[in-house]
Short mmCIF file of C-alpha atoms in Angstrom, two decimals:
data_model
loop_
_atom_site.label_atom_id
_atom_site.label_comp_id
_atom_site.label_asym_id
_atom_site.label_seq_id
_atom_site.Cartn_x
_atom_site.Cartn_y
_atom_site.Cartn_z
CA MET U 14 0.00 0.20 -0.08
CA TYR U 15 1.33 3.48 -0.97
CA TYR U 16 1.27 5.40 2.18
CA GLU U 17 2.84 8.92 3.15
CA GLY U 18 5.08 8.66 0.10
CA ASN U 19 6.60 5.11 1.08
CA VAL U 20 5.76 1.53 0.02
CA TRP U 21 3.79 0.25 3.04
CA VAL U 22 4.48 -3.50 3.14
CA GLY U 23 3.17 -4.65 6.68
CA VAL U 24 3.45 -4.36 10.23
CA ASN U 25 5.84 -5.96 12.92
CA ASP U 26 4.70 -7.21 16.29
CA ALA U 27 4.77 -3.70 17.92
CA ARG U 28 2.29 -2.92 15.12
CA GLU U 29 4.99 -0.53 13.78
CA LYS U 30 4.79 0.26 9.89
CA ILE U 31 7.30 -1.53 7.78
CA THR U 32 7.98 0.63 4.74
CA LEU U 33 10.35 0.66 1.68
CA LEU U 34 11.58 4.01 0.72
CA PRO U 35 10.99 4.75 -2.92
CA LYS U 36 14.47 6.02 -3.38
CA MET U 37 15.84 2.82 -2.44
CA ALA U 38 13.52 0.53 -4.43
CA ASN U 39 15.83 0.41 -7.61
CA ARG U 40 18.47 -1.10 -5.14
CA HIS U 41 16.84 -4.46 -6.21
CA GLY U 42 15.10 -7.00 -3.94
CA LEU U 43 14.44 -10.59 -3.21
CA VAL U 44 11.18 -12.09 -2.48
CA ALA U 45 11.83 -15.97 -1.21
CA GLY U 46 9.85 -18.54 0.51
CA ALA U 47 8.34 -21.97 0.12
CA THR U 48 5.36 -22.76 -2.06
CA GLY U 49 2.03 -21.64 -0.36
CA THR U 50 3.76 -19.04 2.12
CA GLY U 51 2.25 -16.00 0.37
CA LYS U 52 4.73 -14.94 -2.13
CA THR U 53 2.18 -14.05 -4.62
CA VAL U 54 0.17 -11.67 -2.42
CA THR U 55 3.53 -9.92 -1.50
CA LEU U 56 4.27 -9.32 -5.00
CA LYS U 57 0.78 -7.75 -5.49
CA VAL U 58 1.21 -5.56 -2.58
CA LEU U 59 4.49 -4.28 -3.87
CA ALA U 60 2.84 -3.88 -7.36
CA GLU U 61 -0.02 -2.03 -6.13
CA SER U 62 2.37 0.39 -4.22
CA PHE U 63 4.62 1.08 -7.11
CA SER U 64 1.47 1.61 -9.38
CA ASP U 65 -0.06 4.00 -6.89
CA MET U 66 3.32 5.75 -6.65
CA GLY U 67 3.17 6.27 -10.63
CA VAL U 68 5.92 3.67 -11.37
CA PRO U 69 5.38 1.15 -14.21
CA VAL U 70 5.80 -2.46 -13.23
CA PHE U 71 6.43 -5.73 -15.21
CA MET U 72 5.82 -9.10 -13.80
CA ALA U 73 5.01 -12.70 -14.88
CA ASP U 74 1.74 -14.37 -13.95
CA VAL U 75 2.90 -18.08 -13.58
CA LYS U 76 -0.29 -19.32 -11.86
CA GLY U 77 -2.73 -17.21 -13.68
CA ASP U 78 -3.87 -15.37 -10.55
CA ILE U 79 -2.08 -12.01 -10.82
CA ALA U 80 -4.34 -10.67 -13.46
CA GLY U 81 -6.92 -10.03 -10.58
CA ILE U 82 -5.08 -6.97 -9.80
CA SER U 83 -6.84 -5.25 -12.41
CA ILE U 84 -10.40 -5.51 -10.46
CA PRO U 85 -11.17 -4.43 -6.95
CA GLY U 86 -11.01 -6.76 -4.07
CA ASP U 87 -14.10 -8.35 -2.49
CA ASP U 88 -15.00 -7.35 0.96
CA SER U 89 -15.43 -10.32 3.41
CA GLU U 90 -15.35 -11.02 7.11
CA ASN U 91 -11.82 -12.06 6.73
CA MET U 92 -10.78 -8.94 5.04
CA GLN U 93 -12.55 -6.78 7.55
CA GLU U 94 -10.59 -8.76 10.38
CA ARG U 95 -7.34 -7.78 8.47
CA ILE U 96 -8.34 -4.37 7.95
CA ALA U 97 -9.04 -3.85 11.73
CA ARG U 98 -5.82 -5.75 12.64
CA PHE U 99 -3.54 -3.47 10.49
CA GLY U 100 -5.42 -0.25 11.19
CA LEU U 101 -6.04 0.06 7.38
CA ALA U 102 -9.17 1.98 7.84
CA ASP U 103 -7.30 4.85 9.35
CA ALA U 104 -4.94 4.97 6.49
CA GLY U 105 -7.41 5.29 3.55
CA PHE U 106 -7.40 1.59 2.41
CA SER U 107 -10.08 0.96 -0.16
CA TYR U 108 -10.92 -1.74 -2.86
CA LYS U 109 -9.79 -1.01 -6.01
CA GLY U 110 -8.44 -2.27 -9.51
CA TYR U 111 -5.25 -1.18 -11.10
CA PRO U 112 -4.35 -0.31 -14.81
CA VAL U 113 -3.21 -3.63 -16.25
CA THR U 114 -1.91 -4.53 -19.82
CA LEU U 115 -1.89 -8.30 -20.30
CA TRP U 116 0.92 -9.86 -22.45
CA ASP U 117 1.29 -13.37 -23.72
CA ILE U 118 4.23 -14.67 -26.08
CA TYR U 119 1.40 -17.01 -27.91
CA GLY U 120 -1.06 -14.28 -28.26
CA GLU U 121 -3.88 -16.11 -26.60
CA LYS U 122 -4.29 -14.63 -23.03
CA GLY U 123 -2.88 -11.23 -23.92
CA VAL U 124 -1.27 -8.80 -26.44
CA THR U 125 1.18 -10.81 -28.51
CA LEU U 126 4.60 -10.41 -27.30
CA ARG U 127 7.44 -10.67 -30.13
CA THR U 128 11.00 -10.11 -30.57
CA THR U 129 13.34 -10.58 -33.38
CA ILE U 130 16.02 -13.19 -33.96
CA SER U 131 18.55 -10.16 -34.34
CA GLU U 132 17.41 -8.33 -31.12
CA ILE U 133 17.63 -11.48 -28.88
CA GLY U 134 21.26 -12.11 -29.95
CA PRO U 135 23.26 -15.28 -30.36
CA VAL U 136 24.24 -15.64 -26.64
CA LEU U 137 20.53 -16.10 -25.69
CA LEU U 138 19.49 -17.85 -28.43
CA ALA U 139 22.23 -20.46 -28.10
CA ARG U 140 20.98 -20.94 -24.45
CA LEU U 141 17.33 -21.21 -25.65
CA MET U 142 18.18 -23.69 -28.09
CA GLU U 143 20.54 -25.57 -25.60
CA LEU U 144 23.58 -25.57 -27.96
CA ASN U 145 26.99 -26.59 -26.94
CA GLU U 146 30.03 -24.50 -27.01
CA LEU U 147 30.96 -24.98 -30.73
CA GLN U 148 27.57 -24.78 -32.04
CA SER U 149 27.18 -21.47 -29.86
CA ASP U 150 30.30 -20.20 -31.54
CA ILE U 151 29.09 -21.12 -35.09
CA LEU U 152 25.69 -19.34 -34.37
CA SER U 153 27.71 -16.20 -33.42
CA ILE U 154 29.55 -16.41 -36.73
CA VAL U 155 26.26 -16.75 -38.70
CA PHE U 156 24.95 -13.74 -36.94
CA LYS U 157 28.26 -11.83 -37.86
CA ILE U 158 27.87 -12.85 -41.31
CA ALA U 159 24.28 -11.75 -41.68
CA ASP U 160 25.33 -8.32 -39.96
CA ASP U 161 28.35 -7.86 -42.51
CA ASN U 162 25.87 -8.45 -45.56
CA ASN U 163 23.12 -6.31 -43.83
CA LEU U 164 20.69 -9.23 -43.53
CA LEU U 165 17.82 -8.77 -41.18
CA LEU U 166 17.02 -11.94 -39.11
CA ILE U 167 13.50 -11.40 -38.04
CA ASP U 168 11.99 -14.95 -37.52
CA THR U 169 13.08 -18.54 -37.50
CA LYS U 170 12.84 -18.92 -41.18
CA ASP U 171 15.28 -16.06 -41.72
CA LEU U 172 17.75 -17.87 -39.34
CA LYS U 173 17.13 -21.30 -41.02
CA ALA U 174 17.73 -19.92 -44.39
CA MET U 175 21.03 -18.13 -43.13
CA LEU U 176 22.22 -21.26 -41.77
CA ASN U 177 21.62 -23.18 -44.93
CA TYR U 178 23.21 -20.41 -47.06
CA VAL U 179 26.32 -20.43 -44.94
CA SER U 180 26.33 -24.27 -45.29
CA GLU U 181 26.03 -24.37 -48.91
CA HIS U 182 28.64 -21.41 -49.29
CA ASN U 183 30.86 -22.50 -46.69
CA SER U 184 34.23 -22.40 -48.74
CA GLU U 185 33.54 -18.74 -49.66
CA PHE U 186 33.27 -17.87 -45.76
CA GLU U 187 36.07 -20.07 -44.29
CA ALA U 188 38.99 -17.77 -45.17
CA GLN U 189 37.24 -14.85 -43.32
CA TYR U 190 35.24 -16.34 -40.64
CA GLY U 191 36.92 -19.87 -39.96
CA LYS U 192 35.76 -23.40 -40.74
CA MET U 193 32.11 -24.39 -40.06
CA SER U 194 31.33 -28.16 -40.13
CA PRO U 195 28.17 -28.81 -42.13
CA GLN U 196 27.26 -31.33 -39.42
CA SER U 197 27.29 -28.55 -36.60
CA ILE U 198 25.27 -26.24 -38.81
CA ALA U 199 22.80 -29.14 -39.31
CA ALA U 200 22.61 -29.72 -35.61
CA ILE U 201 21.88 -25.86 -35.08
CA VAL U 202 19.17 -26.29 -37.63
CA ARG U 203 17.58 -29.33 -35.88
CA ALA U 204 17.47 -27.42 -32.61
CA LEU U 205 15.84 -24.29 -34.59
CA VAL U 206 13.11 -26.81 -35.70
CA SER U 207 12.65 -27.78 -32.06
CA LEU U 208 12.19 -24.34 -31.10
CA GLU U 209 9.60 -23.66 -33.73
CA VAL U 210 7.69 -26.70 -32.34
CA ALA U 211 7.83 -25.34 -28.87
CA GLY U 212 6.36 -21.96 -29.99
CA GLY U 213 9.29 -20.05 -31.25
CA ASP U 214 7.78 -19.36 -34.61
CA LYS U 215 5.06 -17.10 -32.63
CA PHE U 216 7.73 -15.72 -30.33
CA PHE U 217 9.98 -14.37 -33.14
CA GLY U 218 8.60 -12.07 -35.59
CA GLU U 219 7.52 -8.45 -36.24
CA PRO U 220 6.20 -6.13 -34.83
CA ALA U 221 8.72 -6.41 -32.22
CA VAL U 222 7.73 -5.28 -28.72
CA ASN U 223 8.92 -1.87 -27.98
CA ILE U 224 9.91 -1.74 -24.22
CA MET U 225 8.81 1.90 -23.97
CA ASP U 226 5.36 0.58 -24.45
CA PHE U 227 5.87 -0.77 -20.72
CA PHE U 228 6.18 2.76 -19.48
CA THR U 229 2.66 3.90 -19.70
CA PHE U 230 0.24 5.13 -17.33
CA GLY U 231 -3.32 4.49 -16.32
CA ASP U 232 -5.93 6.99 -14.85
CA ALA U 233 -4.68 9.47 -12.23
CA GLY U 234 -1.13 8.68 -13.24
CA LYS U 235 -1.02 5.20 -12.07
CA GLY U 236 1.78 3.26 -13.25
CA MET U 237 0.83 0.64 -15.84
CA ILE U 238 1.27 -2.92 -14.42
CA ASN U 239 2.37 -5.19 -17.33
CA ILE U 240 1.53 -8.76 -16.74
CA LEU U 241 3.17 -11.53 -18.80
CA ASP U 242 0.78 -14.55 -18.69
CA SER U 243 2.96 -17.58 -18.13
CA SER U 244 0.64 -20.15 -17.32
CA SER U 245 1.52 -22.03 -20.53
CA LEU U 246 4.77 -20.43 -20.98
CA ILE U 247 6.28 -21.86 -17.94
CA ASN U 248 6.06 -25.29 -19.32
CA ASN U 249 8.87 -24.17 -21.63
CA THR U 250 11.11 -22.90 -19.04
CA LYS U 251 14.05 -21.97 -21.15
CA LEU U 252 11.68 -19.79 -23.10
CA TYR U 253 10.42 -18.24 -20.33
CA SER U 254 13.56 -17.41 -18.44
CA THR U 255 15.49 -16.24 -21.58
CA PHE U 256 12.56 -14.01 -22.51
CA LEU U 257 12.52 -12.20 -19.30
CA LEU U 258 16.36 -11.98 -19.44
CA TYR U 259 16.20 -10.43 -22.95
CA LEU U 260 13.49 -7.75 -21.59
CA LEU U 261 15.95 -7.10 -18.84
CA SER U 262 18.76 -6.75 -21.15
CA GLU U 263 16.70 -4.48 -23.53
CA LEU U 264 15.96 -2.09 -20.50
CA PHE U 265 19.57 -1.94 -19.58
CA GLU U 266 20.70 -1.36 -23.18
CA ARG U 267 18.18 1.33 -24.13
CA LEU U 268 17.29 3.30 -21.04
CA PRO U 269 19.63 6.37 -20.43
CA GLU U 270 21.68 6.63 -17.39
CA VAL U 271 19.71 8.75 -14.55
CA GLY U 272 21.63 8.32 -11.45
CA ASP U 273 19.82 8.23 -8.17
CA MET U 274 16.15 9.26 -8.35
CA ASP U 275 13.50 9.77 -5.80
CA LYS U 276 11.82 6.75 -7.16
CA PRO U 277 12.22 4.09 -10.07
CA LYS U 278 11.33 4.77 -13.39
CA MET U 279 10.24 0.91 -13.50
CA VAL U 280 10.03 -2.27 -11.28
CA PHE U 281 10.66 -5.50 -12.86
CA PHE U 282 9.57 -8.67 -10.96
CA PHE U 283 11.26 -11.87 -12.13
CA ASP U 284 9.04 -14.67 -10.79
CA GLU U 285 10.58 -18.26 -10.68
CA ALA U 286 13.96 -16.77 -10.77
CA HIS U 287 15.84 -19.99 -10.37
CA LEU U 288 14.90 -20.87 -13.92
CA LEU U 289 17.18 -17.93 -15.12
CA PHE U 290 20.15 -19.44 -13.64
CA LYS U 291 19.51 -23.02 -13.86
CA ASP U 292 22.33 -24.64 -16.31
CA ALA U 293 23.39 -21.06 -17.36
CA PRO U 294 26.95 -21.08 -18.83
CA LYS U 295 29.57 -19.01 -16.97
CA ALA U 296 29.51 -16.33 -19.67
CA LEU U 297 25.61 -15.86 -19.35
CA LEU U 298 25.89 -15.81 -15.40
CA GLU U 299 28.55 -12.96 -15.53
CA LYS U 300 26.18 -11.12 -18.03
CA ILE U 301 23.30 -11.35 -15.81
CA GLU U 302 25.42 -10.19 -12.89
CA GLN U 303 26.69 -7.08 -14.80
CA VAL U 304 23.21 -6.14 -15.89
CA VAL U 305 22.00 -6.44 -12.22
CA LYS U 306 24.77 -4.45 -11.01
CA LEU U 307 24.34 -1.64 -13.59
CA ILE U 308 20.66 -1.22 -14.47
CA ARG U 309 20.43 0.48 -11.09
CA SER U 310 21.67 3.54 -12.52
CA LYS U 311 19.07 3.23 -15.40
CA GLY U 312 16.25 3.83 -12.70
CA VAL U 313 15.23 0.18 -12.91
CA GLY U 314 14.64 -2.04 -9.69
CA VAL U 315 14.82 -5.72 -10.30
CA TYR U 316 13.09 -8.06 -7.78
CA PHE U 317 13.75 -11.79 -8.11
CA CYS U 318 11.25 -14.07 -6.73
CA THR U 319 12.06 -17.60 -5.85
CA GLN U 320 11.64 -20.49 -3.31
CA ASN U 321 14.98 -20.50 -1.95
CA PRO U 322 17.77 -17.72 -1.73
CA ARG U 323 20.32 -20.35 -2.69
CA ASP U 324 18.87 -20.47 -6.29
CA ILE U 325 20.41 -17.01 -6.68
CA PRO U 326 24.01 -16.99 -7.44
CA ASP U 327 26.16 -15.12 -4.66
CA GLY U 328 27.28 -12.49 -7.21
CA VAL U 329 23.62 -11.35 -7.92
CA LEU U 330 22.38 -12.32 -4.39
CA ALA U 331 24.82 -9.68 -3.11
CA GLN U 332 23.27 -6.82 -5.29
CA LEU U 333 19.72 -7.36 -3.63
CA GLY U 334 19.62 -4.88 -0.85
CA ASN U 335 15.93 -5.37 -0.18
CA LYS U 336 15.04 -8.69 1.15
CA ILE U 337 11.44 -10.43 1.95
CA GLN U 338 12.00 -13.90 3.14
CA HIS U 339 8.79 -15.98 3.78
CA GLY U 340 8.86 -19.40 5.41
CA LEU U 341 11.17 -22.08 4.47
CA ARG U 342 11.15 -25.68 5.57
CA ALA U 343 14.23 -27.80 6.55
CA TYR U 344 13.40 -31.26 5.92
CA THR U 345 16.87 -32.30 5.12
CA PRO U 346 20.47 -31.43 6.25
CA SER U 347 20.85 -29.50 3.04
CA ASP U 348 17.52 -27.66 3.71
CA GLN U 349 19.04 -26.74 7.11
CA LYS U 350 22.07 -25.18 5.59
CA SER U 351 19.99 -23.13 3.22
CA VAL U 352 17.69 -21.78 6.05
CA LYS U 353 20.82 -20.96 8.09
CA ALA U 354 22.42 -19.33 4.98
CA ALA U 355 19.25 -17.27 4.55
CA ALA U 356 19.21 -16.22 8.16
CA GLU U 357 22.65 -15.26 8.28
CA SER U 358 22.38 -13.00 5.37
CA TYR U 359 20.20 -10.45 7.38
CA ARG U 360 21.38 -8.01 9.96
CA GLU U 361 20.72 -9.60 13.09
CA ASN U 362 18.00 -8.76 15.53
CA PRO U 363 18.59 -9.32 19.14
CA ALA U 364 14.74 -9.58 19.78
CA PHE U 365 14.46 -13.05 18.06
CA ASN U 366 16.34 -15.65 16.41
CA THR U 367 16.24 -15.25 12.55
CA TYR U 368 16.87 -18.95 11.96
CA ASP U 369 14.14 -20.18 14.05
CA THR U 370 11.78 -17.47 12.88
CA ILE U 371 12.05 -18.36 9.17
CA LEU U 372 11.49 -21.99 10.15
CA ASN U 373 8.15 -21.07 11.82
CA LEU U 374 6.63 -18.47 9.52
CA GLY U 375 3.06 -18.78 8.72
CA THR U 376 1.37 -17.78 5.48
CA GLY U 377 1.67 -13.88 4.92
CA GLU U 378 4.52 -13.65 7.63
CA THR U 379 7.96 -12.70 6.63
CA VAL U 380 11.26 -11.65 7.84
CA ILE U 381 12.25 -8.45 6.11
CA SER U 382 15.16 -6.02 5.81
CA PHE U 383 14.97 -3.08 3.65
CA LEU U 384 17.64 -0.42 2.92
CA GLY U 385 17.46 2.52 5.17
CA GLY U 386 17.67 6.16 3.80
CA ASP U 387 21.47 5.89 4.68
CA GLY U 388 21.89 2.80 2.28
CA ILE U 389 22.55 0.52 5.29
CA PRO U 390 20.31 -2.48 5.62
CA THR U 391 17.81 -2.41 8.65
CA MET U 392 17.74 -5.09 11.14
CA ALA U 393 15.74 -8.18 10.43
CA GLU U 394 11.99 -7.70 11.33
CA LYS U 395 9.23 -10.27 11.38
CA VAL U 396 6.53 -8.74 9.57
CA TYR U 397 2.86 -9.49 8.76
CA ILE U 398 2.22 -8.76 5.18
CA LEU U 399 -0.79 -6.37 4.35
CA PRO U 400 -3.80 -7.68 2.13
CA PRO U 401 -3.85 -6.35 -1.41
CA GLN U 402 -6.47 -3.65 -2.28
CA SER U 403 -7.25 -5.70 -5.45
CA ASN U 404 -8.88 -9.04 -5.96
CA PHE U 405 -7.10 -12.06 -4.76
CA GLY U 406 -8.03 -14.46 -7.61
CA SER U 407 -7.92 -14.44 -11.21
CA ILE U 408 -10.21 -13.00 -13.84
CA SER U 409 -12.96 -14.40 -16.14
CA ASP U 410 -12.40 -15.13 -19.87
CA SER U 411 -14.54 -12.14 -20.80
CA GLN U 412 -12.91 -9.87 -18.12
CA ARG U 413 -9.62 -10.95 -19.92
CA ASP U 414 -10.81 -10.41 -23.22
CA THR U 415 -11.88 -6.78 -22.44
CA LEU U 416 -8.72 -6.08 -20.95
CA ILE U 417 -6.65 -7.28 -23.80
CA LYS U 418 -8.77 -5.20 -26.48
CA SER U 419 -9.02 -2.29 -24.57
CA SER U 420 -5.23 -1.79 -24.28
CA ILE U 421 -3.75 0.84 -26.45
CA CYS U 422 -1.17 -1.76 -27.56
CA TYR U 423 -3.75 -4.40 -28.91
CA SER U 424 -4.13 -2.95 -32.44
CA LYS U 425 -0.16 -2.27 -32.58
CA TYR U 426 0.86 -5.88 -32.02
CA ALA U 427 -2.18 -7.98 -32.72
CA GLU U 428 -1.35 -8.57 -36.43
CA ALA U 429 1.93 -10.25 -37.35
CA VAL U 430 3.73 -8.79 -40.40
CA ASP U 431 6.34 -10.45 -42.55
CA PRO U 432 8.87 -7.84 -43.76
CA ASP U 433 11.46 -8.28 -46.33
CA SER U 434 14.46 -9.80 -44.55
CA ALA U 435 17.02 -12.67 -44.92
CA TYR U 436 14.82 -15.34 -46.03
CA GLU U 437 13.36 -13.21 -49.01
CA PHE U 438 16.84 -11.85 -49.90
CA LEU U 439 18.37 -15.34 -49.92
CA GLN U 440 15.30 -16.58 -51.91
CA ARG U 441 15.98 -13.96 -54.59
CA ARG U 442 19.66 -14.63 -54.40
CA GLY U 443 19.02 -18.30 -54.91
CA VAL U 444 16.92 -17.61 -57.85
CA GLU U 445 19.57 -15.27 -59.17
CA GLU U 446 22.23 -17.96 -58.92
CA ALA U 447 20.26 -20.55 -60.27
CA GLU U 448 19.34 -18.39 -63.27
CA ALA U 449 23.05 -17.38 -63.38
CA LEU U 450 23.98 -21.16 -63.22
CA GLU U 451 21.36 -22.09 -66.12
CA LYS U 452 22.54 -19.13 -68.09
CA GLU U 453 26.22 -20.27 -67.62
CA LYS U 454 25.17 -23.88 -68.50
CA ALA U 455 23.39 -22.49 -71.48
CA GLU U 456 26.40 -20.51 -72.72
CA ALA U 457 28.79 -23.41 -72.18
CA GLU U 458 26.59 -25.67 -73.96
CA ALA U 459 26.39 -23.17 -76.87
CA ALA U 460 30.20 -22.80 -76.84
CA LYS U 461 30.44 -26.40 -77.04
CA GLN U 462 27.94 -26.55 -79.87
CA ARG U 463 29.79 -23.73 -81.80
CA GLU U 464 33.07 -25.57 -81.13
CA LYS U 465 31.68 -28.80 -82.36
CA GLU U 466 30.34 -26.81 -85.50
CA GLU U 467 33.57 -25.12 -86.02
CA LYS U 468 35.66 -28.42 -85.95
CA GLU U 469 33.17 -29.82 -88.22
CA ALA U 470 33.36 -26.93 -90.60
CA ALA U 471 37.27 -27.03 -90.35
CA LYS U 472 37.08 -30.58 -91.31
CA GLN U 473 34.96 -30.03 -94.25
CA ALA U 474 37.17 -27.34 -95.30
CA GLU U 475 40.13 -29.41 -94.87
CA LYS U 476 38.43 -32.20 -96.76
CA ALA U 477 37.39 -29.79 -99.56
CA GLU U 478 40.80 -28.52 -99.79
CA LYS U 479 42.32 -31.78 -100.02
CA GLU U 480 39.88 -32.69 -102.79
CA ALA U 481 40.46 -29.63 -104.58
CA ALA U 482 44.15 -30.16 -104.33
CA ARG U 483 43.74 -33.79 -105.49
CA LYS U 484 41.58 -32.60 -108.45
CA ALA U 485 44.06 -29.68 -109.09
CA GLU U 486 46.90 -32.42 -109.07
CA ALA U 487 44.85 -34.71 -111.11
CA GLU U 488 44.24 -32.10 -113.71
CA ALA U 489 47.64 -31.08 -113.63
CA LYS U 490 48.74 -34.60 -114.39
CA ALA U 491 46.22 -34.88 -117.13
CA ALA U 492 47.28 -31.49 -118.62
CA GLN U 493 50.83 -32.76 -118.40
CA ARG U 494 49.95 -36.17 -120.17
CA GLU U 495 48.04 -34.22 -122.73
CA LYS U 496 51.00 -31.88 -123.28
CA GLU U 497 53.34 -34.91 -123.59
CA LYS U 498 51.02 -36.51 -125.97
CA GLU U 499 50.92 -33.45 -128.15
CA GLU U 500 54.75 -33.09 -128.06
CA ALA U 501 54.98 -36.67 -128.72
CA ALA U 502 52.62 -36.14 -131.62
CA LYS U 503 54.54 -33.22 -132.84
CA LYS U 504 57.72 -35.06 -132.58
CA ARG U 505 56.18 -37.94 -134.49
CA ALA U 506 54.98 -35.62 -137.24
CA ALA U 507 58.29 -33.89 -137.49
CA LYS U 508 60.07 -37.16 -137.50
CA THR U 509 57.70 -38.30 -140.32
CA VAL U 510 58.58 -35.14 -142.48
CA ALA U 511 62.24 -35.29 -141.50
CA ASN U 512 62.27 -39.02 -142.24
CA SER U 513 60.64 -38.09 -145.79
CA ILE U 514 63.20 -35.20 -146.42
CA THR U 515 66.21 -36.94 -145.04
CA GLY U 516 65.15 -40.23 -146.85
CA THR U 517 64.52 -38.13 -150.02
CA VAL U 518 67.94 -36.33 -149.71
CA GLY U 519 69.88 -39.43 -148.81
CA ARG U 520 68.24 -41.20 -151.70
CA GLU U 521 69.23 -38.41 -154.05
CA VAL U 522 72.61 -38.23 -152.70
CA GLY U 523 73.00 -42.12 -152.77
CA LYS U 524 71.65 -42.12 -156.37
CA THR U 525 74.21 -39.52 -157.51
CA VAL U 526 77.09 -41.17 -155.73
CA GLY U 527 75.88 -44.79 -156.77
CA GLY U 528 74.95 -43.68 -160.26
CA LYS U 529 78.62 -43.66 -161.13
CA PHE U 530 78.54 -47.22 -160.92
CA GLY U 531 75.91 -47.86 -163.07
CA LYS U 532 72.12 -48.47 -162.79
CA PHE U 533 72.39 -50.99 -160.05
CA GLY U 534 74.58 -48.76 -158.06
CA LYS U 535 72.33 -45.86 -158.73
CA THR U 536 69.57 -47.99 -157.04
CA LEU U 537 71.71 -49.29 -154.25
CA GLY U 538 73.18 -46.00 -153.45
CA GLY U 539 69.65 -44.39 -153.40
CA ASN U 540 68.46 -46.90 -150.88
CA VAL U 541 71.64 -46.78 -148.63
CA GLY U 542 71.38 -42.98 -148.88
CA ALA U 543 67.75 -42.93 -147.56
CA SER U 544 68.50 -45.42 -144.71
CA LEU U 545 71.54 -43.39 -143.61
CA GLY U 546 69.54 -40.02 -143.68
CA ARG U 547 66.66 -41.53 -141.79
CA GLY U 548 68.98 -43.27 -139.19
CA LEU U 549 70.98 -39.91 -138.83
CA LEU U 550 67.52 -38.06 -138.06
CA SER U 551 66.47 -40.63 -135.51
CA THR U 552 69.64 -40.12 -133.81
CA LEU U 553 69.17 -36.43 -133.73
CA PHE U 554 65.39 -36.63 -132.42
CA SER U 555 66.23 -39.23 -129.70
CA LYS U 556 68.62 -36.50 -128.19
#
């Protein structure tokens, strides 16, 4: 209850008011206790006070009963008894509802909450997909390749397309980014498919949540109580814790430094906080511890709610200045050590034994230590938690539907959109590469056909050339034979003429010579002269 400028949480045995100073609210806190000890009521009382103070709140509704904070509480005999016991009537206690925005990753019981693959980053995503160290490194490299190529990773199909693209073009990236085995990439793809089956396909997308939408206000300046319905989400513990850690990281990264303020800008309740740290790698634990240490200067108070303080790592636990410890049960030696450790974390109060008190706390009873105005923790006090001013229980489906659709965020996030991102870009690139490959193949085929045709043409030309040469040679030989035949004919004709002439001359000479020896000598001389003349001519022609 918000009373006289402070968060009034409860009263001690002396009926003194136990309050949390607003300026110390961003020093973070712890609400711990076994199941059924009243942690949910404590969270409601704190959330109501912060809302009345004008401070927006973000909290998870694991059991589905926190949404009742949106409607006024019901008067009853039990409530009248509490009001009288705590003196609430004189303090202005009244039943009232608070401004609420319901959120749901699955979009069923609240305004749809989404984020993008790029925004959640490789570290949280690797944890969400339960990747080993090697696979986590490869996932980080894939994110780097996407960033270097200005590729937006919006949803799971974008990341899947990116993983497949890197696997197919591994040789192109190996020199710059290192070797990435196809087997490891295939394992990441399988983990991504499992995440889709678990609802990741709804969680990742656009429009992504803008954390500034949590910083809204209701009537009379009351801080908006943003409630994440986690009744179904809690079944996927990795998704639940990873998403809340993502929101915390976003607040840290996006909010400006404000230093110490009179009251927080926002209070973030992390219910079932043990899920955040379970099986978390060392690097992630260091990141969480860093965020918790530094986010105080951004004006954000973080309150971890869990069953046992030992669920919180020492490095984080040391940052939680405001502690509300509900009852713990010690059934085993290990439990006894846990209770002892919880008791020893408080500033000792000589009026009671903290260890025994924690073991014997009833429902709605706590041991509290808040930071005083000087920043020093107060002594442990046994405190009885005030009742909430809103309804204890849940709300009906019709009331939930009205709350969802009356939210200013409903129309903004109701419809998912699929922007042009890595998947579409790589699809186009794949088509372009296929077309280029087809074109290259066609050009190679055409070049091969041209080469074949050129070889055939060359072969035909060579054949034609040989045929022409053969024909020319044959014609030349025929012409030579014809020439020789003509020359032989000419020789024969000349020889015949010469024979006739030489024979005639020889005969005449022979006759003249032989005529001196009578008629017989003349005839013999003519014949001998003709023969000698022809013989001499043949000798000359043969040369």
